[in-house]
Amino acid sequence: MPNPTAAMLVIGDEILSGRTRDANMHYLAGQLTEMGIDLKEVRVVSDDREAIITSVQALSANYAHVFTSGGIGPTHDDITADCIAAAFGVHIDVRADARALLQAHYDRSGLELNAARLRMARIPDGAELIDNPVSTAPGFSLGNVHVMAGVPSVFTAMVASVLPKLTGGAPLLSRTLRLFKAEGDIAGPLGAFADAYPDLSVGSYPFQKDGIYGSNIVVRGSDPERLDMAMANLEAQFPA
Amino acid sequence: MPNPTAAMLVIGDEILSGRTRDANMHYLAGQLTEMGIDLKEVRVVSDDREAIITSVQALSANYAHVFTSGGIGPTHDDITADCIAAAFGVHIDVRADARALLQAHYDRSGLELNAARLRMARIPDGAELIDNPVSTAPGFSLGNVHVMAGVPSVFTAMVASVLPKLTGGAPLLSRTLRLFKAEGDIAGPLGAFADAYPDLSVGSYPFQKDGIYGSNIVVRGSDPERLDMAMANLEAQFPA
């Protein structure tokens, strides 16, 4: 059975302007690979209602899971929850369970649960809350879309809350052969090798070190014995 | 006149598997912002023919410029050039000008211009070459799509070759006010401030330092005087 597929939607002007370097994509990619969910596409869009709605609808229709990052805080530019509700055509308002979480949190911290903070309790009808052990304000899952915060520490914690609930596939394993040969010198036999193992993914990633050209050959697949066999074959073709 | 828009397409299994952390998106975002081209969307797709063609067509239709990164080397997984040709419905083959560049380069290095390396001279009909001062194998521009290498040092050099040929707009400037106040405490007045300056973009980015919650308020726009006025107003509302 093929692995479940996934896409990610990163939401935020600060990524597209170059102010902030996104960290969540790389983190989520590694986590999904470990549990056998194949991340097939990532989109980054600005804090724009139409862009978010259109992207969520397209990705939700095409992949088993969609993970979003960003735009669920208390300020005016945090519009993700409302956009997700609109994308699914469901009602959204402050919800009692989310409000209770925030009320308890702010009571403990001696801060006021004001109108701005209450925005973080806006949850679309039918969504399931995602636990946020870092700063309480929850994410949520609606249909196959999992909505999480953009702050990396919170995103990481929410990913840890969500992934155990999902069914993974066979984890994608990878083996790397580091060759001190230029890609152009190995591309012919490497292409033949890739053709001989159509069930494995074979990638070549060039590097340059101390003026020497090299290539990391990465072979990916879910069957460890098959990978071992392929790597033995590869090493025999390109002895150190 | 509004600034020209742009999108980026990052191509590569290694990004989506979490093996490699992409660096090119952040770099290009900063460069485009400086020259007044608004990066509106980024997509990351795998080394998959259909995914690349579909994304290129969608982005090329929706934005003034599209920049791609990855998949133009000599190995079997380098399929970007052929996909771009297919997306535009034009013929592709080894082209004399690109071949001459490679021939001279490999003659100098005493290496053979073999079949694999010749793949890097495959250029769609009608495309204009992008200079690669790092490792010679050129990128190309076809229509509004600029096709560049994924290796960061080469990507950076190709961006430097392409951007001076494009017409930019008013550079997007940004000013930041760092407040040691939690987002939830400033969100109300901050929203009113954003409403009062509809021509500026106002973002709020929370941080936590030594246990204290804070927010970086970033105001973006292209008119420096207007930005100064807005920042004076903002600082008056939130004295240090």
Coordinates of C-alpha atoms in Angstrom, one line a residue:
Chain A
M1 CA 0.0 0.0 0.0
P2 CA 1.5 3.4 -0.9
N3 CA 2.2 5.8 2.0
P4 CA -0.3 8.5 2.8
T5 CA 0.6 11.8 1.1
A6 CA 0.8 15.3 2.7
A7 CA 1.3 18.9 1.8
M8 CA 2.2 21.9 3.9
L9 CA 1.0 25.5 3.7
V10 CA 3.3 28.1 5.3
I11 CA 1.4 31.4 5.9
G12 CA 3.2 34.7 6.5
D13 CA 4.4 37.9 4.8
E14 CA 7.6 37.7 6.9
I15 CA 8.8 34.6 5.1
L16 CA 8.1 36.0 1.6
S17 CA 9.8 39.4 2.4
G18 CA 12.9 37.6 3.5
R19 CA 12.7 39.0 7.0
T20 CA 12.3 35.5 8.6
R21 CA 13.9 32.3 7.4
D22 CA 11.3 29.5 7.7
A23 CA 12.3 26.6 10.0
N24 CA 9.0 24.7 10.2
M25 CA 9.1 23.2 6.7
H26 CA 12.4 21.4 7.3
Y27 CA 11.3 20.2 10.7
L28 CA 7.9 18.8 9.5
A29 CA 9.6 17.2 6.5
G30 CA 11.9 15.2 8.7
Q31 CA 9.1 14.2 11.1
L32 CA 6.8 13.0 8.3
T33 CA 9.6 11.1 6.6
E34 CA 10.2 9.2 9.8
M35 CA 6.6 8.1 10.1
G36 CA 6.1 7.2 6.5
I37 CA 3.9 10.1 5.4
D38 CA 5.2 11.4 2.0
L39 CA 5.4 15.2 1.9
K40 CA 4.7 16.0 -1.8
E41 CA 4.3 19.7 -1.9
V42 CA 4.8 22.9 0.2
R43 CA 3.3 26.3 -0.6
V44 CA 4.2 29.6 1.1
V45 CA 1.6 32.4 0.8
S46 CA 1.2 35.8 2.3
D47 CA -1.3 36.9 5.0
D48 CA -3.9 37.2 2.2
R49 CA -7.4 35.8 2.6
E50 CA -7.9 34.7 -1.0
A51 CA -4.5 33.2 -1.3
I52 CA -4.9 31.2 1.9
I53 CA -8.4 29.9 1.1
T54 CA -7.5 28.9 -2.5
S55 CA -4.4 27.1 -1.4
V56 CA -6.1 25.2 1.4
Q57 CA -8.8 24.0 -0.9
A58 CA -6.4 22.9 -3.6
L59 CA -4.1 21.1 -1.2
S60 CA -6.9 19.5 0.9
A61 CA -8.4 18.1 -2.3
N62 CA -5.1 16.7 -3.6
Y63 CA -3.4 15.2 -0.5
A64 CA -4.3 13.0 2.5
H65 CA -3.1 15.6 5.0
V66 CA -2.4 19.3 5.0
F67 CA -0.4 21.0 7.7
T68 CA -0.5 24.8 8.0
S69 CA 1.9 27.0 9.9
G70 CA 1.3 30.6 11.0
G71 CA -1.4 33.2 11.5
I72 CA -3.2 32.0 14.6
G73 CA -2.1 34.6 17.1
P74 CA -4.1 37.5 18.7
T75 CA -3.2 40.3 16.3
H76 CA -5.1 41.7 13.2
D77 CA -2.8 39.9 10.8
D78 CA -3.7 36.5 12.2
I79 CA -6.4 35.4 9.8
T80 CA -5.7 31.7 9.3
A81 CA -8.6 30.3 11.4
D82 CA -11.2 32.4 9.7
C83 CA -9.8 31.4 6.3
I84 CA -9.9 27.7 7.1
A85 CA -13.5 28.0 8.1
A86 CA -14.3 29.8 4.9
A87 CA -12.4 27.2 2.9
F88 CA -14.6 24.5 4.3
G89 CA -17.7 26.6 4.3
V90 CA -18.3 26.2 8.1
H91 CA -19.2 28.7 10.8
I92 CA -16.5 30.0 13.2
D93 CA -16.7 31.8 16.5
V94 CA -15.2 31.7 20.0
R95 CA -15.7 28.2 21.2
A96 CA -16.3 27.2 24.9
D97 CA -13.6 24.6 25.1
A98 CA -10.8 26.8 23.6
R99 CA -12.0 29.7 25.7
A100 CA -11.8 27.6 28.9
L101 CA -8.2 26.7 28.1
L102 CA -7.2 30.3 27.6
Q103 CA -9.2 31.5 30.7
A104 CA -7.4 29.0 32.9
H105 CA -4.0 30.0 31.4
Y106 CA -4.5 33.7 31.8
D107 CA -5.9 33.3 35.3
R108 CA -2.7 31.5 36.3
S109 CA -0.5 34.2 34.7
G110 CA -2.6 37.0 36.2
L111 CA -3.2 38.5 32.7
E112 CA -6.5 39.6 31.2
L113 CA -8.3 37.4 28.7
N114 CA -9.1 40.5 26.6
A115 CA -10.8 40.7 23.2
A116 CA -7.5 40.2 21.3
R117 CA -6.6 37.1 23.2
L118 CA -10.1 35.7 22.8
R119 CA -9.5 35.7 19.0
M120 CA -7.3 32.7 19.7
A121 CA -10.4 30.8 20.9
R122 CA -12.0 31.2 17.5
I123 CA -12.4 27.6 16.3
P124 CA -14.4 26.5 13.2
D125 CA -17.4 24.2 13.9
G126 CA -16.5 20.6 13.8
A127 CA -12.8 21.1 14.4
E128 CA -10.8 19.1 17.0
L129 CA -8.3 21.1 19.1
I130 CA -4.6 20.5 18.9
D131 CA -2.9 20.7 22.3
N132 CA -0.3 23.5 22.8
P133 CA 1.8 22.7 25.8
V134 CA 4.1 25.7 25.2
S135 CA 1.7 28.7 25.2
T136 CA -1.8 27.1 25.6
A137 CA -3.6 28.8 22.6
P138 CA -4.7 25.7 20.7
G139 CA -4.3 24.7 17.1
F140 CA -7.0 22.6 15.4
S141 CA -7.7 19.9 12.9
L142 CA -10.6 20.4 10.5
G143 CA -11.2 17.6 8.0
N144 CA -7.7 16.7 6.7
V145 CA -6.2 20.1 7.6
H146 CA -4.1 20.6 10.7
V147 CA -3.7 24.2 11.7
M148 CA -0.7 25.1 13.8
A149 CA 1.3 28.2 15.0
G150 CA 4.2 29.7 13.1
V151 CA 6.5 30.3 16.1
P152 CA 8.9 27.3 15.8
S153 CA 8.8 26.2 19.4
V154 CA 5.0 26.1 19.4
F155 CA 4.8 24.5 15.9
T156 CA 7.1 21.8 17.0
A157 CA 5.0 21.1 20.1
M158 CA 1.8 21.0 18.1
V159 CA 3.3 18.6 15.5
A160 CA 4.1 16.3 18.5
S161 CA 0.5 16.6 19.5
V162 CA -0.9 15.8 16.1
L163 CA 1.3 13.2 14.4
P164 CA 0.7 10.3 16.9
K165 CA -3.0 10.5 15.9
L166 CA -2.3 9.9 12.3
T167 CA -1.7 6.6 10.5
G168 CA 1.7 6.5 8.9
G169 CA 3.2 4.2 6.4
A170 CA 6.5 2.5 6.0
P171 CA 9.2 5.0 7.1
L172 CA 11.3 6.2 4.2
L173 CA 14.8 5.1 4.9
S174 CA 17.8 6.6 3.1
R175 CA 21.4 5.5 2.6
T176 CA 24.1 7.8 1.3
L177 CA 27.3 7.0 -0.7
R178 CA 29.7 9.9 -0.7
L179 CA 31.8 9.9 -3.8
F180 CA 34.8 12.1 -4.6
K181 CA 33.8 12.1 -8.3
A182 CA 32.1 14.9 -10.2
E183 CA 28.4 14.2 -11.1
G184 CA 29.3 14.4 -14.8
D185 CA 31.7 11.5 -14.5
I186 CA 29.2 9.2 -12.8
A187 CA 25.9 10.2 -14.3
G188 CA 25.8 7.5 -17.0
P189 CA 26.2 4.5 -14.7
L190 CA 24.2 6.2 -12.0
G191 CA 21.2 6.5 -14.4
A192 CA 21.5 2.8 -15.3
F193 CA 21.6 2.0 -11.6
A194 CA 18.4 4.1 -11.0
D195 CA 16.7 2.3 -13.8
A196 CA 17.7 -1.1 -12.3
Y197 CA 16.0 -0.2 -9.0
P198 CA 12.7 1.4 -10.1
D199 CA 11.2 0.8 -6.6
L200 CA 13.9 3.0 -5.0
S201 CA 14.5 6.7 -5.4
V202 CA 18.0 7.6 -6.4
G203 CA 19.2 11.2 -6.0
S204 CA 22.5 12.8 -6.7
Y205 CA 23.6 15.9 -4.8
P206 CA 26.9 17.6 -5.9
F207 CA 29.3 19.2 -3.5
Q208 CA 32.7 20.9 -3.7
K209 CA 35.2 20.5 -0.9
D210 CA 38.8 21.8 -0.9
G211 CA 38.5 22.3 -4.7
I212 CA 37.5 18.7 -5.3
Y213 CA 34.1 18.0 -6.9
G214 CA 32.1 15.2 -5.3
S215 CA 28.5 13.8 -5.2
N216 CA 26.4 12.4 -2.5
I217 CA 24.3 9.6 -3.9
V218 CA 21.2 9.2 -1.8
V219 CA 19.1 6.0 -2.2
R220 CA 15.7 6.0 -0.6
G221 CA 13.2 3.3 0.0
S222 CA 11.2 1.6 2.8
D223 CA 12.7 -1.9 2.6
P224 CA 16.0 -2.1 4.5
E225 CA 17.1 -5.3 2.9
R226 CA 16.4 -4.0 -0.6
L227 CA 18.3 -0.8 0.3
D228 CA 21.3 -2.8 1.5
M229 CA 21.4 -4.9 -1.7
A230 CA 21.3 -1.7 -3.8
M231 CA 24.0 0.0 -1.8
A232 CA 26.3 -3.1 -2.1
N233 CA 25.8 -3.0 -5.9
L234 CA 26.4 0.8 -6.0
E235 CA 29.6 0.5 -3.9
A236 CA 30.9 -2.3 -6.2
Q237 CA 30.4 0.0 -9.2
F238 CA 32.1 3.0 -7.6
P239 CA 34.9 1.6 -5.3
A240 CA 36.4 4.1 -2.9
Chain B
M1 CA 2.0 51.7 -10.1
P2 CA 2.0 48.5 -8.1
N3 CA 5.3 46.5 -7.9
P4 CA 5.8 43.5 -10.3
T5 CA 4.9 40.2 -8.7
A6 CA 6.9 37.0 -8.5
A7 CA 6.7 33.4 -7.5
M8 CA 9.4 30.8 -6.8
L9 CA 9.3 27.1 -7.5
V10 CA 11.8 25.0 -5.5
I11 CA 12.3 21.6 -7.2
G12 CA 13.8 18.6 -5.2
D13 CA 13.0 15.5 -3.3
E14 CA 15.8 16.3 -0.9
I15 CA 13.9 19.3 0.4
L16 CA 10.6 17.5 0.9
S17 CA 12.3 14.5 2.6
G18 CA 13.9 16.8 5.1
R19 CA 17.4 15.7 4.0
T20 CA 18.4 19.3 2.9
R21 CA 17.2 22.5 4.4
D22 CA 16.5 24.9 1.5
A23 CA 18.4 28.2 1.6
N24 CA 17.5 29.6 -1.8
M25 CA 14.0 30.8 -0.9
H26 CA 15.2 33.0 1.9
Y27 CA 18.0 34.4 -0.3
L28 CA 15.8 35.2 -3.2
A29 CA 13.1 36.7 -1.0
G30 CA 15.6 39.2 0.4
Q31 CA 17.0 40.1 -3.1
L32 CA 13.5 40.6 -4.6
T33 CA 12.4 42.8 -1.7
E34 CA 15.4 45.0 -2.2
M35 CA 14.6 45.6 -5.8
G36 CA 10.8 46.1 -5.4
I37 CA 9.6 42.9 -6.8
D38 CA 6.9 41.4 -4.6
L39 CA 7.4 37.6 -3.9
K40 CA 3.8 36.4 -3.5
E41 CA 4.0 32.6 -3.5
V42 CA 6.6 29.8 -3.2
R43 CA 6.0 26.2 -4.1
V44 CA 8.2 23.2 -3.3
V45 CA 7.6 20.1 -5.4
S46 CA 9.5 16.8 -5.9
D47 CA 11.5 15.7 -8.9
D48 CA 8.2 14.7 -10.6
R49 CA 7.4 15.6 -14.2
E50 CA 3.7 16.3 -13.8
A51 CA 4.2 18.3 -10.6
I52 CA 6.8 20.5 -12.1
I53 CA 4.9 21.2 -15.3
T54 CA 1.6 21.9 -13.5
S55 CA 3.2 24.2 -11.0
V56 CA 5.2 26.1 -13.7
Q57 CA 2.1 26.7 -15.8
A58 CA 0.1 27.9 -12.8
L59 CA 2.7 30.2 -11.5
S60 CA 3.7 31.6 -14.9
A61 CA 0.1 32.5 -15.6
N62 CA -0.4 34.2 -12.2
Y63 CA 2.7 36.2 -11.6
A64 CA 5.0 38.5 -13.6
H65 CA 8.1 36.4 -12.9
V66 CA 8.8 32.9 -11.8
F67 CA 12.1 31.8 -10.4
T68 CA 12.9 28.1 -10.2
S69 CA 15.7 26.4 -8.2
G70 CA 17.0 22.9 -8.7
G71 CA 17.2 20.0 -11.2
I72 CA 19.4 21.3 -14.0
G73 CA 22.5 19.1 -13.4
P74 CA 23.9 16.1 -15.4
T75 CA 22.2 13.2 -13.6
H76 CA 19.0 11.2 -14.3
D77 CA 17.0 13.1 -11.7
D78 CA 17.7 16.5 -13.3
I79 CA 14.5 16.9 -15.4
T80 CA 13.7 20.6 -14.9
A81 CA 14.8 21.9 -18.4
D82 CA 12.7 19.3 -20.2
C83 CA 9.7 20.0 -17.9
I84 CA 9.9 23.8 -18.6
A85 CA 10.0 23.1 -22.4
A86 CA 7.0 20.9 -22.0
A87 CA 5.2 23.5 -19.9
F88 CA 5.6 26.0 -22.7
G89 CA 5.1 23.5 -25.5
V90 CA 8.4 24.2 -27.1
H91 CA 11.2 21.9 -28.5
I92 CA 14.3 21.2 -26.4
D93 CA 17.7 19.8 -27.4
V94 CA 21.4 20.4 -26.9
R95 CA 21.9 24.0 -28.1
A96 CA 25.1 25.2 -29.8
D97 CA 25.7 28.3 -27.6
A98 CA 25.4 26.3 -24.4
R99 CA 27.4 23.5 -25.8
A100 CA 30.2 25.9 -26.7
L101 CA 30.3 27.2 -23.1
L102 CA 30.6 23.7 -21.7
Q103 CA 33.1 22.6 -24.3
A104 CA 35.4 25.5 -23.4
H105 CA 35.0 24.9 -19.7
Y106 CA 35.8 21.2 -19.9
D107 CA 38.7 21.7 -22.3
R108 CA 40.2 24.1 -19.7
S109 CA 39.7 21.6 -16.9
G110 CA 40.9 18.6 -18.9
L111 CA 37.6 16.7 -18.4
E112 CA 35.5 15.1 -21.0
L113 CA 32.3 16.7 -22.2
N114 CA 30.5 13.3 -22.1
A115 CA 26.8 12.5 -22.7
A116 CA 25.8 13.2 -19.1
R117 CA 27.5 16.7 -19.1
L118 CA 26.0 17.5 -22.5
R119 CA 22.5 17.2 -20.8
M120 CA 23.4 20.5 -19.2
A121 CA 23.4 22.1 -22.7
R122 CA 19.8 21.1 -23.3
I123 CA 18.0 24.5 -23.6
P124 CA 14.4 25.0 -24.8
D125 CA 14.0 26.9 -28.1
G126 CA 13.6 30.6 -27.6
A127 CA 15.2 30.7 -24.1
E128 CA 17.9 33.1 -23.2
L129 CA 20.9 31.8 -21.3
I130 CA 21.6 32.8 -17.7
D131 CA 25.3 33.2 -17.0
N132 CA 26.9 30.9 -14.4
P133 CA 30.2 32.3 -13.3
V134 CA 30.6 29.5 -10.7
S135 CA 30.5 26.3 -12.6
T136 CA 29.7 27.4 -16.2
A137 CA 26.6 25.2 -17.0
P138 CA 24.0 27.9 -17.7
G139 CA 20.5 28.5 -16.5
F140 CA 18.0 30.0 -18.8
S141 CA 15.0 32.4 -19.0
L142 CA 12.0 31.3 -21.1
G143 CA 9.1 33.6 -21.2
N144 CA 8.7 34.9 -17.6
V145 CA 10.3 31.8 -16.1
H146 CA 13.9 32.0 -14.9
V147 CA 15.5 28.5 -14.4
M148 CA 18.4 28.3 -12.0
A149 CA 20.5 25.7 -10.2
G150 CA 19.7 24.4 -6.7
V151 CA 23.3 24.4 -5.3
P152 CA 23.2 27.6 -3.2
S153 CA 26.5 29.1 -4.5
V154 CA 25.4 28.6 -8.1
F155 CA 21.8 29.8 -7.4
T156 CA 23.2 33.0 -5.8
A157 CA 25.4 33.7 -8.8
M158 CA 22.6 33.1 -11.3
V159 CA 20.3 35.4 -9.3
A160 CA 23.0 38.1 -9.7
S161 CA 23.0 37.4 -13.4
V162 CA 19.2 37.7 -13.9
L163 CA 18.0 40.4 -11.5
P164 CA 19.8 43.3 -13.2
K165 CA 17.9 42.6 -16.4
L166 CA 14.5 42.9 -14.7
T167 CA 12.5 46.0 -14.0
G168 CA 11.9 46.4 -10.3
G169 CA 9.5 48.7 -8.5
A170 CA 9.8 50.7 -5.3
P171 CA 11.9 48.7 -2.9
L172 CA 9.9 47.5 0.1
L173 CA 11.3 49.2 3.2
S174 CA 10.7 48.0 6.7
R175 CA 10.9 49.5 10.2
T176 CA 10.8 47.4 13.3
L177 CA 9.6 48.5 16.8
R178 CA 10.7 46.0 19.5
L179 CA 8.2 45.9 22.3
F180 CA 8.6 44.0 25.6
K181 CA 4.8 43.5 25.7
A182 CA 2.9 40.4 24.9
E183 CA 0.9 40.4 21.6
G184 CA -2.3 40.0 23.5
D185 CA -1.8 43.2 25.3
I186 CA -1.1 45.4 22.2
A187 CA -3.3 43.7 19.6
G188 CA -6.3 46.1 20.1
P189 CA -4.4 49.4 19.5
L190 CA -2.2 47.7 17.0
G191 CA -5.2 46.7 14.8
A192 CA -6.5 50.3 15.0
F193 CA -3.0 51.5 13.9
A194 CA -3.0 49.1 11.0
D195 CA -6.4 50.3 9.9
A196 CA -5.2 53.9 10.1
Y197 CA -2.4 53.1 7.6
P198 CA -4.0 50.9 4.9
D199 CA -1.2 51.7 2.5
L200 CA 1.4 50.1 4.9
S201 CA 1.7 46.5 5.9
V202 CA 1.8 46.0 9.6
G203 CA 2.9 42.6 11.0
S204 CA 3.4 41.5 14.6
Y205 CA 5.9 38.7 15.4
P206 CA 6.0 37.5 19.0
F207 CA 9.2 36.4 20.8
Q208 CA 10.1 35.2 24.2
K209 CA 13.4 36.2 25.8
D210 CA 14.5 35.4 29.4
G211 CA 10.9 34.5 30.2
I212 CA 9.6 37.9 29.0
Y213 CA 7.0 38.0 26.2
G214 CA 7.6 40.5 23.5
S215 CA 6.5 41.5 20.0
N216 CA 8.4 42.8 17.0
I217 CA 6.1 45.2 15.2
V218 CA 7.2 45.4 11.5
V219 CA 5.8 48.1 9.3
R220 CA 6.5 47.8 5.6
G221 CA 6.0 50.3 2.8
S222 CA 7.9 51.9 0.0
D223 CA 7.6 55.6 1.0
P224 CA 10.3 56.4 3.6
E225 CA 8.6 59.6 4.8
R226 CA 5.3 57.8 5.3
L227 CA 7.0 55.0 7.2
D228 CA 8.8 57.5 9.5
M229 CA 5.4 59.2 10.2
A230 CA 3.8 55.9 11.0
M231 CA 6.7 54.8 13.3
A232 CA 6.6 58.1 15.2
N233 CA 2.9 57.5 15.8
L234 CA 3.5 53.9 16.8
E235 CA 6.2 54.9 19.2
A236 CA 4.0 57.5 20.8
Q237 CA 1.3 54.9 21.4
F238 CA 3.8 52.4 22.9
P239 CA 6.4 54.4 24.8
A240 CA 9.5 52.3 25.8

